[in-house]
PDB file of C-alpha atoms and ligand atoms in Angstrom:
ATOM      1  CA  UNK A   1      33.777  73.321 -10.925  1.00 94.00           C
ATOM      2  CA  UNK A   2      30.267  74.166 -12.478  1.00 98.00           C
ATOM      3  CA  UNK A   3      32.514  75.961 -15.330  1.00 98.00           C
ATOM      4  CA  UNK A   4      35.235  74.534 -17.264  1.00 98.00           C
ATOM      5  CA  UNK A   5      37.855  76.567 -19.176  1.00 98.00           C
ATOM      6  CA  UNK A   6      40.436  75.154 -22.063  1.00 98.00           C
ATOM      7  CA  UNK A   7      43.024  77.201 -23.349  1.00 98.00           C
ATOM      8  CA  UNK A   8      43.270  76.850 -26.827  1.00 98.00           C
ATOM      9  CA  UNK A   9      45.234  78.473 -29.588  1.00 94.00           C
ATOM     10  CA  UNK A  10      44.480  82.184 -29.344  1.00 97.00           C
ATOM     11  CA  UNK A  11      41.107  81.436 -28.017  1.00 98.00           C
ATOM     12  CA  UNK A  12      39.133  80.037 -24.555  1.00 98.00           C
ATOM     13  CA  UNK A  13      36.580  77.588 -24.125  1.00 98.00           C
ATOM     14  CA  UNK A  14      34.222  77.523 -21.476  1.00 98.00           C
ATOM     15  CA  UNK A  15      31.875  74.798 -21.140  1.00 98.00           C
ATOM     16  CA  UNK A  16      29.040  75.379 -18.749  1.00 98.00           C
ATOM     17  CA  UNK A  17      29.052  72.180 -16.444  1.00 98.00           C
ATOM     18  CA  UNK A  18      26.199  71.007 -14.086  1.00 98.00           C
ATOM     19  CA  UNK A  19      25.011  68.761 -17.040  1.00 98.00           C
ATOM     20  CA  UNK A  20      22.531  66.557 -14.489  1.00 98.00           C
ATOM     21  CA  UNK A  21      20.476  70.487 -14.049  1.00 98.00           C
ATOM     22  CA  UNK A  22      20.648  70.857 -17.745  1.00 98.00           C
ATOM     23  CA  UNK A  23      23.256  73.482 -16.967  1.00 98.00           C
ATOM     24  CA  UNK A  24      20.878  75.810 -15.117  1.00 98.00           C
ATOM     25  CA  UNK A  25      22.922  78.860 -13.173  1.00 97.00           C
ATOM     26  CA  UNK A  26      23.052  79.011  -9.739  1.00 96.00           C
ATOM     27  CA  UNK A  27      25.124  81.542  -7.701  1.00 95.00           C
ATOM     28  CA  UNK A  28      28.554  79.660  -7.735  1.00 97.00           C
ATOM     29  CA  UNK A  29      28.209  79.629 -11.665  1.00 98.00           C
ATOM     30  CA  UNK A  30      27.469  83.176 -12.283  1.00 97.00           C
ATOM     31  CA  UNK A  31      30.681  83.672 -10.035  1.00 97.00           C
ATOM     32  CA  UNK A  32      32.753  81.301 -12.209  1.00 98.00           C
ATOM     33  CA  UNK A  33      31.450  82.596 -15.596  1.00 98.00           C
ATOM     34  CA  UNK A  34      32.095  85.981 -14.669  1.00 98.00           C
ATOM     35  CA  UNK A  35      35.610  84.980 -13.382  1.00 98.00           C
ATOM     36  CA  UNK A  36      36.354  82.829 -16.470  1.00 98.00           C
ATOM     37  CA  UNK A  37      35.622  86.106 -18.801  1.00 98.00           C
ATOM     38  CA  UNK A  38      37.286  88.290 -16.366  1.00 98.00           C
ATOM     39  CA  UNK A  39      40.225  85.725 -17.109  1.00 98.00           C
ATOM     40  CA  UNK A  40      40.052  85.575 -20.624  1.00 98.00           C
ATOM     41  CA  UNK A  41      40.166  89.177 -21.047  1.00 96.00           C
ATOM     42  CA  UNK A  42      43.102  89.774 -19.136  1.00 97.00           C
ATOM     43  CA  UNK A  43      45.384  87.073 -20.733  1.00 97.00           C
ATOM     44  CA  UNK A  44      46.858  89.037 -24.061  1.00 95.00           C
ATOM     45  CA  UNK A  45      47.095  85.768 -26.132  1.00 96.00           C
ATOM     46  CA  UNK A  46      43.240  85.166 -25.967  1.00 98.00           C
ATOM     47  CA  UNK A  47      41.790  86.991 -28.916  1.00 98.00           C
ATOM     48  CA  UNK A  48      38.292  85.162 -28.857  1.00 98.00           C
ATOM     49  CA  UNK A  49      35.500  82.819 -26.654  1.00 98.00           C
ATOM     50  CA  UNK A  50      33.700  79.686 -27.451  1.00 98.00           C
ATOM     51  CA  UNK A  51      30.789  79.233 -24.904  1.00 98.00           C
ATOM     52  CA  UNK A  52      28.796  75.835 -24.744  1.00 99.00           C
ATOM     53  CA  UNK A  53      27.494  73.375 -22.453  1.00 98.00           C
ATOM     54  CA  UNK A  54      28.183  69.843 -21.311  1.00 98.00           C
ATOM     55  CA  UNK A  55      25.875  67.022 -21.341  1.00 98.00           C
ATOM     56  CA  UNK A  56      22.609  67.253 -23.198  1.00 98.00           C
ATOM     57  CA  UNK A  57      21.342  70.826 -22.832  1.00 98.00           C
ATOM     58  CA  UNK A  58      22.967  74.320 -23.150  1.00 98.00           C
ATOM     59  CA  UNK A  59      21.381  75.917 -20.369  1.00 98.00           C
ATOM     60  CA  UNK A  60      18.262  75.953 -18.349  1.00 98.00           C
ATOM     61  CA  UNK A  61      18.400  79.164 -17.406  1.00 98.00           C
ATOM     62  CA  UNK A  62      18.059  80.165 -13.606  1.00 96.00           C
ATOM     63  CA  UNK A  63      18.411  77.067 -10.937  1.00 96.00           C
ATOM     64  CA  UNK A  64      14.786  77.286 -10.182  1.00 94.00           C
ATOM     65  CA  UNK A  65      15.879  74.966  -7.405  1.00 91.00           C
ATOM     66  CA  UNK A  66      17.690  78.106  -6.057  1.00 87.00           C
ATOM     67  CA  UNK A  67      14.581  80.718  -5.858  1.00 83.00           C
ATOM     68  CA  UNK A  68      12.085  78.777  -4.112  1.00 68.00           C
ATOM     69  CA  UNK A  69       9.584  80.870  -2.617  1.00 65.00           C
ATOM     70  CA  UNK A  70      10.943  80.975   0.757  1.00 63.00           C
ATOM     71  CA  UNK A  71       8.716  81.543   4.279  1.00 65.00           C
ATOM     72  CA  UNK A  72       5.244  82.591   2.048  1.00 66.00           C
ATOM     73  CA  UNK A  73       7.236  85.447   0.526  1.00 70.00           C
ATOM     74  CA  UNK A  74       8.467  86.197  -2.843  1.00 74.00           C
ATOM     75  CA  UNK A  75      12.415  85.823  -3.551  1.00 79.00           C
ATOM     76  CA  UNK A  76      14.371  88.758  -4.081  1.00 84.00           C
ATOM     77  CA  UNK A  77      14.118  88.812  -8.124  1.00 90.00           C
ATOM     78  CA  UNK A  78      15.750  92.155  -8.327  1.00 91.00           C
ATOM     79  CA  UNK A  79      19.110  91.283  -6.810  1.00 88.00           C
ATOM     80  CA  UNK A  80      19.060  88.291  -8.773  1.00 91.00           C
ATOM     81  CA  UNK A  81      18.290  89.923 -12.124  1.00 94.00           C
ATOM     82  CA  UNK A  82      21.292  92.316 -11.245  1.00 95.00           C
ATOM     83  CA  UNK A  83      23.604  89.531 -11.541  1.00 95.00           C
ATOM     84  CA  UNK A  84      22.175  88.284 -14.750  1.00 97.00           C
ATOM     85  CA  UNK A  85      22.352  92.019 -15.985  1.00 98.00           C
ATOM     86  CA  UNK A  86      25.925  91.916 -15.385  1.00 98.00           C
ATOM     87  CA  UNK A  87      26.586  88.920 -17.314  1.00 98.00           C
ATOM     88  CA  UNK A  88      24.523  90.235 -20.299  1.00 98.00           C
ATOM     89  CA  UNK A  89      26.530  93.459 -20.133  1.00 97.00           C
ATOM     90  CA  UNK A  90      30.150  91.830 -19.755  1.00 97.00           C
ATOM     91  CA  UNK A  91      29.435  89.754 -22.824  1.00 97.00           C
ATOM     92  CA  UNK A  92      28.504  92.054 -24.873  1.00 96.00           C
ATOM     93  CA  UNK A  93      31.112  94.691 -23.897  1.00 96.00           C
ATOM     94  CA  UNK A  94      33.705  91.917 -24.330  1.00 97.00           C
ATOM     95  CA  UNK A  95      36.787  93.223 -26.637  1.00 97.00           C
ATOM     96  CA  UNK A  96      37.015  90.252 -28.396  1.00 98.00           C
ATOM     97  CA  UNK A  97      34.198  88.050 -30.434  1.00 98.00           C
ATOM     98  CA  UNK A  98      32.150  85.416 -28.679  1.00 98.00           C
ATOM     99  CA  UNK A  99      30.814  82.477 -30.058  1.00 98.00           C
ATOM    100  CA  UNK A 100      28.033  80.229 -28.527  1.00 99.00           C
ATOM    101  CA  UNK A 101      27.897  76.607 -29.907  1.00 99.00           C
ATOM    102  CA  UNK A 102      24.246  75.772 -28.536  1.00 99.00           C
ATOM    103  CA  UNK A 103      24.649  71.761 -27.874  1.00 98.00           C
ATOM    104  CA  UNK A 104      20.770  71.249 -26.591  1.00 98.00           C
ATOM    105  CA  UNK A 105      18.111  72.957 -24.834  1.00 98.00           C
ATOM    106  CA  UNK A 106      18.777  76.618 -24.136  1.00 99.00           C
ATOM    107  CA  UNK A 107      15.652  77.842 -22.034  1.00 98.00           C
ATOM    108  CA  UNK A 108      14.811  81.196 -20.417  1.00 98.00           C
ATOM    109  CA  UNK A 109      18.091  83.071 -19.345  1.00 98.00           C
ATOM    110  CA  UNK A 110      19.748  80.292 -21.193  1.00 98.00           C
ATOM    111  CA  UNK A 111      18.251  80.948 -24.363  1.00 98.00           C
ATOM    112  CA  UNK A 112      18.746  84.626 -23.982  1.00 98.00           C
ATOM    113  CA  UNK A 113      22.654  84.553 -23.007  1.00 98.00           C
ATOM    114  CA  UNK A 114      23.158  82.694 -25.995  1.00 98.00           C
ATOM    115  CA  UNK A 115      21.563  85.528 -28.043  1.00 98.00           C
ATOM    116  CA  UNK A 116      23.917  87.872 -26.347  1.00 98.00           C
ATOM    117  CA  UNK A 117      27.163  86.263 -27.766  1.00 98.00           C
ATOM    118  CA  UNK A 118      28.497  87.549 -31.293  1.00 98.00           C
ATOM    119  CA  UNK A 119      27.765  84.737 -33.277  1.00 98.00           C
ATOM    120  CA  UNK A 120      25.161  81.705 -32.463  1.00 99.00           C
ATOM    121  CA  UNK A 121      25.772  78.001 -34.021  1.00 99.00           C
ATOM    122  CA  UNK A 122      23.135  75.544 -32.759  1.00 99.00           C
ATOM    123  CA  UNK A 123      22.776  71.758 -33.131  1.00 99.00           C
ATOM    124  CA  UNK A 124      19.901  71.018 -35.466  1.00 98.00           C
ATOM    125  CA  UNK A 125      18.425  69.056 -32.190  1.00 98.00           C
ATOM    126  CA  UNK A 126      18.689  72.002 -29.964  1.00 98.00           C
ATOM    127  CA  UNK A 127      15.633  74.119 -28.950  1.00 98.00           C
ATOM    128  CA  UNK A 128      15.062  77.674 -28.270  1.00 98.00           C
ATOM    129  CA  UNK A 129      12.677  78.043 -25.505  1.00 98.00           C
ATOM    130  CA  UNK A 130      11.586  81.698 -23.812  1.00 98.00           C
ATOM    131  CA  UNK A 131      10.349  79.534 -20.754  1.00 98.00           C
ATOM    132  CA  UNK A 132       9.599  82.479 -18.633  1.00 98.00           C
ATOM    133  CA  UNK A 133       5.851  82.783 -19.307  1.00 98.00           C
ATOM    134  CA  UNK A 134       5.505  78.894 -17.968  1.00 98.00           C
ATOM    135  CA  UNK A 135       6.375  80.124 -14.696  1.00 96.00           C
ATOM    136  CA  UNK A 136       4.639  83.828 -14.936  1.00 95.00           C
ATOM    137  CA  UNK A 137       7.720  85.674 -15.407  1.00 96.00           C
ATOM    138  CA  UNK A 138       8.571  87.745 -18.581  1.00 97.00           C
ATOM    139  CA  UNK A 139      11.704  87.294 -20.486  1.00 98.00           C
ATOM    140  CA  UNK A 140      14.751  88.825 -18.911  1.00 98.00           C
ATOM    141  CA  UNK A 141      18.848  88.621 -19.744  1.00 98.00           C
ATOM    142  CA  UNK A 142      17.881  91.049 -22.772  1.00 98.00           C
ATOM    143  CA  UNK A 143      15.365  88.720 -24.336  1.00 98.00           C
ATOM    144  CA  UNK A 144      12.909  91.577 -24.606  1.00 98.00           C
ATOM    145  CA  UNK A 145      15.543  93.648 -26.341  1.00 98.00           C
ATOM    146  CA  UNK A 146      17.338  90.991 -28.569  1.00 98.00           C
ATOM    147  CA  UNK A 147      13.861  89.142 -29.850  1.00 98.00           C
ATOM    148  CA  UNK A 148      12.004  91.907 -31.669  1.00 98.00           C
ATOM    149  CA  UNK A 149      15.671  92.899 -33.063  1.00 97.00           C
ATOM    150  CA  UNK A 150      16.240  89.477 -34.274  1.00 98.00           C
ATOM    151  CA  UNK A 151      13.085  88.085 -35.465  1.00 98.00           C
ATOM    152  CA  UNK A 152      10.515  90.862 -35.692  1.00 98.00           C
ATOM    153  CA  UNK A 153       7.918  91.992 -33.673  1.00 98.00           C
ATOM    154  CA  UNK A 154       5.379  89.507 -34.387  1.00 98.00           C
ATOM    155  CA  UNK A 155       7.604  86.716 -33.853  1.00 98.00           C
ATOM    156  CA  UNK A 156       8.966  87.958 -30.405  1.00 98.00           C
ATOM    157  CA  UNK A 157       5.615  88.529 -28.795  1.00 98.00           C
ATOM    158  CA  UNK A 158       4.678  84.946 -29.896  1.00 98.00           C
ATOM    159  CA  UNK A 159       7.720  83.520 -28.632  1.00 98.00           C
ATOM    160  CA  UNK A 160       7.626  85.134 -25.413  1.00 98.00           C
ATOM    161  CA  UNK A 161       3.774  84.572 -24.795  1.00 98.00           C
ATOM    162  CA  UNK A 162       3.565  81.047 -26.098  1.00 98.00           C
ATOM    163  CA  UNK A 163       7.043  79.680 -24.858  1.00 98.00           C
ATOM    164  CA  UNK A 164       6.694  76.891 -27.066  1.00 98.00           C
ATOM    165  CA  UNK A 165      10.337  75.434 -28.101  1.00 98.00           C
ATOM    166  CA  UNK A 166      11.910  77.080 -31.573  1.00 98.00           C
ATOM    167  CA  UNK A 167      13.574  74.479 -33.193  1.00 98.00           C
ATOM    168  CA  UNK A 168      17.365  75.581 -34.265  1.00 99.00           C
ATOM    169  CA  UNK A 169      16.761  75.049 -38.025  1.00 98.00           C
ATOM    170  CA  UNK A 170      13.713  77.410 -37.458  1.00 98.00           C
ATOM    171  CA  UNK A 171      15.811  79.659 -35.344  1.00 99.00           C
ATOM    172  CA  UNK A 172      18.487  79.959 -38.260  1.00 98.00           C
ATOM    173  CA  UNK A 173      15.846  80.794 -41.237  1.00 98.00           C
ATOM    174  CA  UNK A 174      13.963  83.611 -38.368  1.00 98.00           C
ATOM    175  CA  UNK A 175      17.541  85.339 -38.022  1.00 98.00           C
ATOM    176  CA  UNK A 176      17.726  84.424 -34.237  1.00 98.00           C
ATOM    177  CA  UNK A 177      20.973  82.728 -34.864  1.00 98.00           C
ATOM    178  CA  UNK A 178      23.463  82.224 -37.607  1.00 98.00           C
ATOM    179  CA  UNK A 179      23.466  78.654 -38.551  1.00 98.00           C
ATOM    180  CA  UNK A 180      22.066  75.105 -37.155  1.00 98.00           C
ATOM    181  CA  UNK A 181      24.451  72.428 -38.017  1.00 98.00           C
ATOM    182  CA  UNK A 182      24.710  68.569 -37.594  1.00 98.00           C
ATOM    183  CA  UNK A 183      24.796  67.613 -34.079  1.00 98.00           C
ATOM    184  CA  UNK A 184      28.386  65.504 -34.853  1.00 98.00           C
ATOM    185  CA  UNK A 185      29.371  68.505 -36.537  1.00 98.00           C
ATOM    186  CA  UNK A 186      28.857  71.423 -33.928  1.00 98.00           C
ATOM    187  CA  UNK A 187      31.917  71.646 -32.044  1.00 98.00           C
ATOM    188  CA  UNK A 188      34.435  70.819 -34.715  1.00 98.00           C
ATOM    189  CA  UNK A 189      32.308  73.879 -36.689  1.00 98.00           C
ATOM    190  CA  UNK A 190      32.213  76.108 -33.597  1.00 98.00           C
ATOM    191  CA  UNK A 191      35.974  75.713 -32.782  1.00 98.00           C
ATOM    192  CA  UNK A 192      37.123  76.125 -36.537  1.00 98.00           C
ATOM    193  CA  UNK A 193      35.168  79.124 -36.487  1.00 98.00           C
ATOM    194  CA  UNK A 194      36.403  80.488 -33.185  1.00 98.00           C
ATOM    195  CA  UNK A 195      40.015  79.705 -34.164  1.00 98.00           C
ATOM    196  CA  UNK A 196      39.684  81.820 -37.235  1.00 98.00           C
ATOM    197  CA  UNK A 197      38.295  84.832 -35.266  1.00 98.00           C
ATOM    198  CA  UNK A 198      41.391  84.324 -33.190  1.00 98.00           C
ATOM    199  CA  UNK A 199      43.753  84.862 -36.180  1.00 98.00           C
ATOM    200  CA  UNK A 200      41.700  87.900 -36.981  1.00 98.00           C
ATOM    201  CA  UNK A 201      41.667  91.794 -36.476  1.00 98.00           C
ATOM    202  CA  UNK A 202      40.767  91.520 -32.918  1.00 98.00           C
ATOM    203  CA  UNK A 203      40.419  94.953 -32.325  1.00 97.00           C
ATOM    204  CA  UNK A 204      38.625  95.863 -35.666  1.00 98.00           C
ATOM    205  CA  UNK A 205      36.142  93.408 -34.473  1.00 98.00           C
ATOM    206  CA  UNK A 206      35.704  95.000 -31.080  1.00 98.00           C
ATOM    207  CA  UNK A 207      34.963  98.138 -32.829  1.00 98.00           C
ATOM    208  CA  UNK A 208      32.711  96.780 -35.013  1.00 98.00           C
ATOM    209  CA  UNK A 209      30.455  95.309 -32.210  1.00 97.00           C
ATOM    210  CA  UNK A 210      30.547  98.633 -30.656  1.00 97.00           C
ATOM    211  CA  UNK A 211      29.046 100.273 -33.646  1.00 98.00           C
ATOM    212  CA  UNK A 212      26.466  97.808 -34.313  1.00 97.00           C
ATOM    213  CA  UNK A 213      25.285  97.798 -30.784  1.00 95.00           C
ATOM    214  CA  UNK A 214      25.270 101.677 -30.545  1.00 97.00           C
ATOM    215  CA  UNK A 215      22.991 101.667 -34.036  1.00 96.00           C
ATOM    216  CA  UNK A 216      20.288 100.009 -31.980  1.00 91.00           C
ATOM    217  CA  UNK A 217      19.320 103.771 -30.600  1.00 95.00           C
ATOM    218  CA  UNK A 218      21.108 106.088 -33.168  1.00 98.00           C
ATOM    219  CA  UNK A 219      19.755 107.936 -36.112  1.00 98.00           C
ATOM    220  CA  UNK A 220      21.559 107.712 -39.475  1.00 98.00           C
ATOM    221  CA  UNK A 221      23.499 111.023 -38.650  1.00 98.00           C
ATOM    222  CA  UNK A 222      24.400 109.762 -35.545  1.00 98.00           C
ATOM    223  CA  UNK A 223      25.725 106.696 -36.747  1.00 98.00           C
ATOM    224  CA  UNK A 224      27.431 108.044 -39.697  1.00 98.00           C
ATOM    225  CA  UNK A 225      29.552 110.063 -37.048  1.00 98.00           C
ATOM    226  CA  UNK A 226      30.537 107.238 -35.157  1.00 98.00           C
ATOM    227  CA  UNK A 227      31.339 105.038 -38.058  1.00 98.00           C
ATOM    228  CA  UNK A 228      33.867 107.856 -38.750  1.00 98.00           C
ATOM    229  CA  UNK A 229      35.334 107.969 -35.370  1.00 98.00           C
ATOM    230  CA  UNK A 230      35.238 104.297 -34.933  1.00 98.00           C
ATOM    231  CA  UNK A 231      37.061 103.797 -38.458  1.00 98.00           C
ATOM    232  CA  UNK A 232      39.656 106.297 -37.633  1.00 98.00           C
ATOM    233  CA  UNK A 233      40.479 104.095 -34.566  1.00 97.00           C
ATOM    234  CA  UNK A 234      40.433 100.909 -36.872  1.00 98.00           C
ATOM    235  CA  UNK A 235      42.642 102.665 -39.525  1.00 98.00           C
ATOM    236  CA  UNK A 236      45.258 103.269 -36.578  1.00 97.00           C
ATOM    237  CA  UNK A 237      45.596  99.475 -35.816  1.00 97.00           C
ATOM    238  CA  UNK A 238      48.560  97.431 -36.860  1.00 98.00           C
ATOM    239  CA  UNK A 239      46.189  95.280 -38.764  1.00 98.00           C
ATOM    240  CA  UNK A 240      44.738  97.972 -40.817  1.00 98.00           C
ATOM    241  CA  UNK A 241      48.411  98.707 -42.257  1.00 98.00           C
ATOM    242  CA  UNK A 242      49.056  94.646 -42.535  1.00 98.00           C
ATOM    243  CA  UNK A 243      45.431  94.189 -44.253  1.00 98.00           C
ATOM    244  CA  UNK A 244      46.372  96.581 -47.021  1.00 98.00           C
ATOM    245  CA  UNK A 245      50.191  95.579 -47.262  1.00 98.00           C
ATOM    246  CA  UNK A 246      48.997  91.902 -47.264  1.00 98.00           C
ATOM    247  CA  UNK A 247      46.289  92.818 -50.067  1.00 98.00           C
ATOM    248  CA  UNK A 248      49.407  94.555 -52.310  1.00 98.00           C
ATOM    249  CA  UNK A 249      51.509  91.527 -51.763  1.00 98.00           C
ATOM    250  CA  UNK A 250      48.763  89.395 -52.862  1.00 98.00           C
ATOM    251  CA  UNK A 251      49.158  87.238 -49.473  1.00 98.00           C
ATOM    252  CA  UNK A 252      47.178  86.408 -46.439  1.00 97.00           C
ATOM    253  CA  UNK A 253      47.239  88.771 -43.759  1.00 98.00           C
ATOM    254  CA  UNK A 254      48.946  88.267 -40.417  1.00 98.00           C
ATOM    255  CA  UNK A 255      46.880  89.739 -38.057  1.00 98.00           C
ATOM    256  CA  UNK A 256      48.235  90.558 -34.267  1.00 97.00           C
ATOM    257  CA  UNK A 257      44.878  91.835 -33.038  1.00 95.00           C
ATOM    258  CA  UNK A 258      46.504  94.385 -31.289  1.00 89.00           C
ATOM    259  CA  UNK A 259      45.387  98.161 -30.844  1.00 86.00           C
TER     260      UNK A 259
HETATM  261  O1  T3D B   1      12.826  83.404 -10.468  1.00 55.94           O
HETATM  262  C1  T3D B   1      13.381  83.175 -11.227  1.00 55.94           C
HETATM  263  O2  T3D B   1      13.288  82.070 -11.892  1.00 55.94           O
HETATM  264  C2  T3D B   1      14.309  84.719 -11.606  1.00 55.94           C
HETATM  265  C3  T3D B   1      15.022  84.082 -13.000  1.00 55.94           C
HETATM  266  C4  T3D B   1      14.738  84.202 -14.077  1.00 55.94           C
HETATM  267  C5  T3D B   1      15.692  83.659 -15.222  1.00 55.94           C
HETATM  268  C6  T3D B   1      15.426  82.575 -15.767  1.00 55.94           C
HETATM  269  O3  T3D B   1      16.011  81.894 -16.442  1.00 55.94           O
HETATM  270  S1  T3D B   1      13.790  82.110 -15.740  1.00 55.94           S
HETATM  271  C7  T3D B   1      13.512  80.368 -16.671  1.00 55.94           C
HETATM  272  C8  T3D B   1      13.652  79.238 -15.929  1.00 55.94           C
HETATM  273  N1  T3D B   1      14.085  78.072 -16.337  1.00 55.94           N
HETATM  274  C9  T3D B   1      13.084  77.373 -16.914  1.00 55.94           C
HETATM  275  O4  T3D B   1      11.874  77.689 -16.173  1.00 55.94           O
HETATM  276  C10 T3D B   1      13.259  76.259 -17.691  1.00 55.94           C
HETATM  277  C11 T3D B   1      12.777  74.893 -16.799  1.00 55.94           C
HETATM  278  N2  T3D B   1      13.241  73.857 -17.257  1.00 55.94           N
HETATM  279  C12 T3D B   1      12.403  73.128 -18.250  1.00 55.94           C
HETATM  280  O5  T3D B   1      11.359  73.497 -18.574  1.00 55.94           O
HETATM  281  C13 T3D B   1      12.919  71.789 -19.194  1.00 55.94           C
HETATM  282  O6  T3D B   1      13.785  71.397 -18.001  1.00 55.94           O
HETATM  283  C14 T3D B   1      13.161  72.238 -20.104  1.00 55.94           C
HETATM  284  C15 T3D B   1      12.345  72.425 -21.256  1.00 55.94           C
HETATM  285  C16 T3D B   1      14.416  73.042 -20.319  1.00 55.94           C
HETATM  286  C17 T3D B   1      13.842  70.779 -20.787  1.00 55.94           C
HETATM  287  O7  T3D B   1      13.145  69.474 -20.458  1.00 55.94           O
HETATM  288  P1  T3D B   1      13.507  68.022 -20.315  1.00 55.94           P
HETATM  289  O8  T3D B   1      11.971  67.342 -20.247  1.00 55.94           O
HETATM  290  O9  T3D B   1      14.352  68.097 -21.791  1.00 55.94           O
HETATM  291  O10 T3D B   1      14.568  67.717 -19.321  1.00 55.94           O
HETATM  292  P2  T3D B   1      14.105  67.601 -17.853  1.00 55.94           P
HETATM  293  O11 T3D B   1      13.682  66.319 -17.282  1.00 55.94           O
HETATM  294  O12 T3D B   1      12.961  68.865 -17.492  1.00 55.94           O
HETATM  295  O13 T3D B   1      15.310  68.210 -17.199  1.00 55.94           O
HETATM  296  C18 T3D B   1      16.525  67.562 -16.666  1.00 55.94           C
HETATM  297  C19 T3D B   1      16.774  67.669 -15.162  1.00 55.94           C
HETATM  298  O14 T3D B   1      17.037  69.068 -15.177  1.00 55.94           O
HETATM  299  C20 T3D B   1      15.497  67.487 -14.102  1.00 55.94           C
HETATM  300  O15 T3D B   1      16.178  66.988 -13.106  1.00 55.94           O
HETATM  301  P3  T3D B   1      15.825  65.417 -12.600  1.00 55.94           P
HETATM  302  O16 T3D B   1      13.913  65.513 -12.613  1.00 55.94           O
HETATM  303  O17 T3D B   1      16.280  64.604 -13.682  1.00 55.94           O
HETATM  304  O18 T3D B   1      16.359  65.432 -11.111  1.00 55.94           O
HETATM  305  C21 T3D B   1      14.921  69.028 -14.087  1.00 55.94           C
HETATM  306  O19 T3D B   1      14.584  69.359 -12.953  1.00 55.94           O
HETATM  307  C22 T3D B   1      16.442  69.527 -14.247  1.00 55.94           C
HETATM  308  N3  T3D B   1      16.282  70.825 -14.439  1.00 55.94           N
HETATM  309  C23 T3D B   1      16.140  71.671 -15.760  1.00 55.94           C
HETATM  310  N4  T3D B   1      15.926  72.962 -15.623  1.00 55.94           N
HETATM  311  C24 T3D B   1      16.118  73.036 -14.751  1.00 55.94           C
HETATM  312  C25 T3D B   1      16.287  72.169 -13.988  1.00 55.94           C
HETATM  313  N5  T3D B   1      16.811  72.063 -12.555  1.00 55.94           N
HETATM  314  C26 T3D B   1      16.993  73.508 -12.071  1.00 55.94           C
HETATM  315  N6  T3D B   1      16.344  74.833 -12.386  1.00 55.94           N
HETATM  316  C27 T3D B   1      16.176  74.146 -14.002  1.00 55.94           C
HETATM  317  N7  T3D B   1      15.620  75.698 -14.412  1.00 55.94           N
END
């Protein structure tokens, strides 16, 4: 198996598991990762996902052993990239939060799969590398979309063109990720955070994700209208009623995550 899935209380922990290849993605891993996301969403008890990597790396992007130029001709990168695009769309479209615990180097598509997650924690020893230009490619997996939005145009360009490692602590200072944490605390912090999200208002989180994603292409007027409509949906969830009741009763809310 190239992916390990552990069912925890309220969430699933998905581990990329090809440590001898720094968890680089091959065809099998693509299929298994997609299947793991589908299974998580089909499980009514699963209200959050934690994604991490086995061994010393998080993910070194595409398995370059799989795309060697064959018979003197170029590989079919369009077909390959369709698989990555489907993965990024699947991750962004999940109706539950996805946390990423970047345990080591995240390079190429591996870096941008991490950025596709909702909240990214990284071990202080981890690095983010837009490795693409080292092999003559451009950032993919949404990299050219995520980078300028997260760190601004100047830093995005330098990261994409220079392909230098960005240490986790600087990535956090720049706003590329949520937090850099001590290596030995990474998994416990990520698990605590994911468990907290799994006990949260799942439907409300999904609507917030949708609003934030749409904001990137909307005017303020459009966004205000969207917020009105999505807030109306959130206001019809049992978790809204519970949240208001719990506030009045001065107790912590017990959310079900249901729509
Ligand atoms: O055509 C296309 O590629 C289209 C797809 C595009 C999407 C992409 O993701 S493009 C970017 C692909 N990824 C890379 O270019 C990164 C390649 N890896 C590296 O540059 C380095 O491995 C790292 C900087 C990430 C880490 O360096 P280091 O020194 O810590 O580790 P290492 O010794 O280079 O790697 C350890 C092993 O993993 C090594 O195998 P070995 O020598 O012990 O048998 C290495 O070959 C293997 N490995 C690392 N990355 C990949 C890989 N094997 C296959 N594919 C990889 N991407």
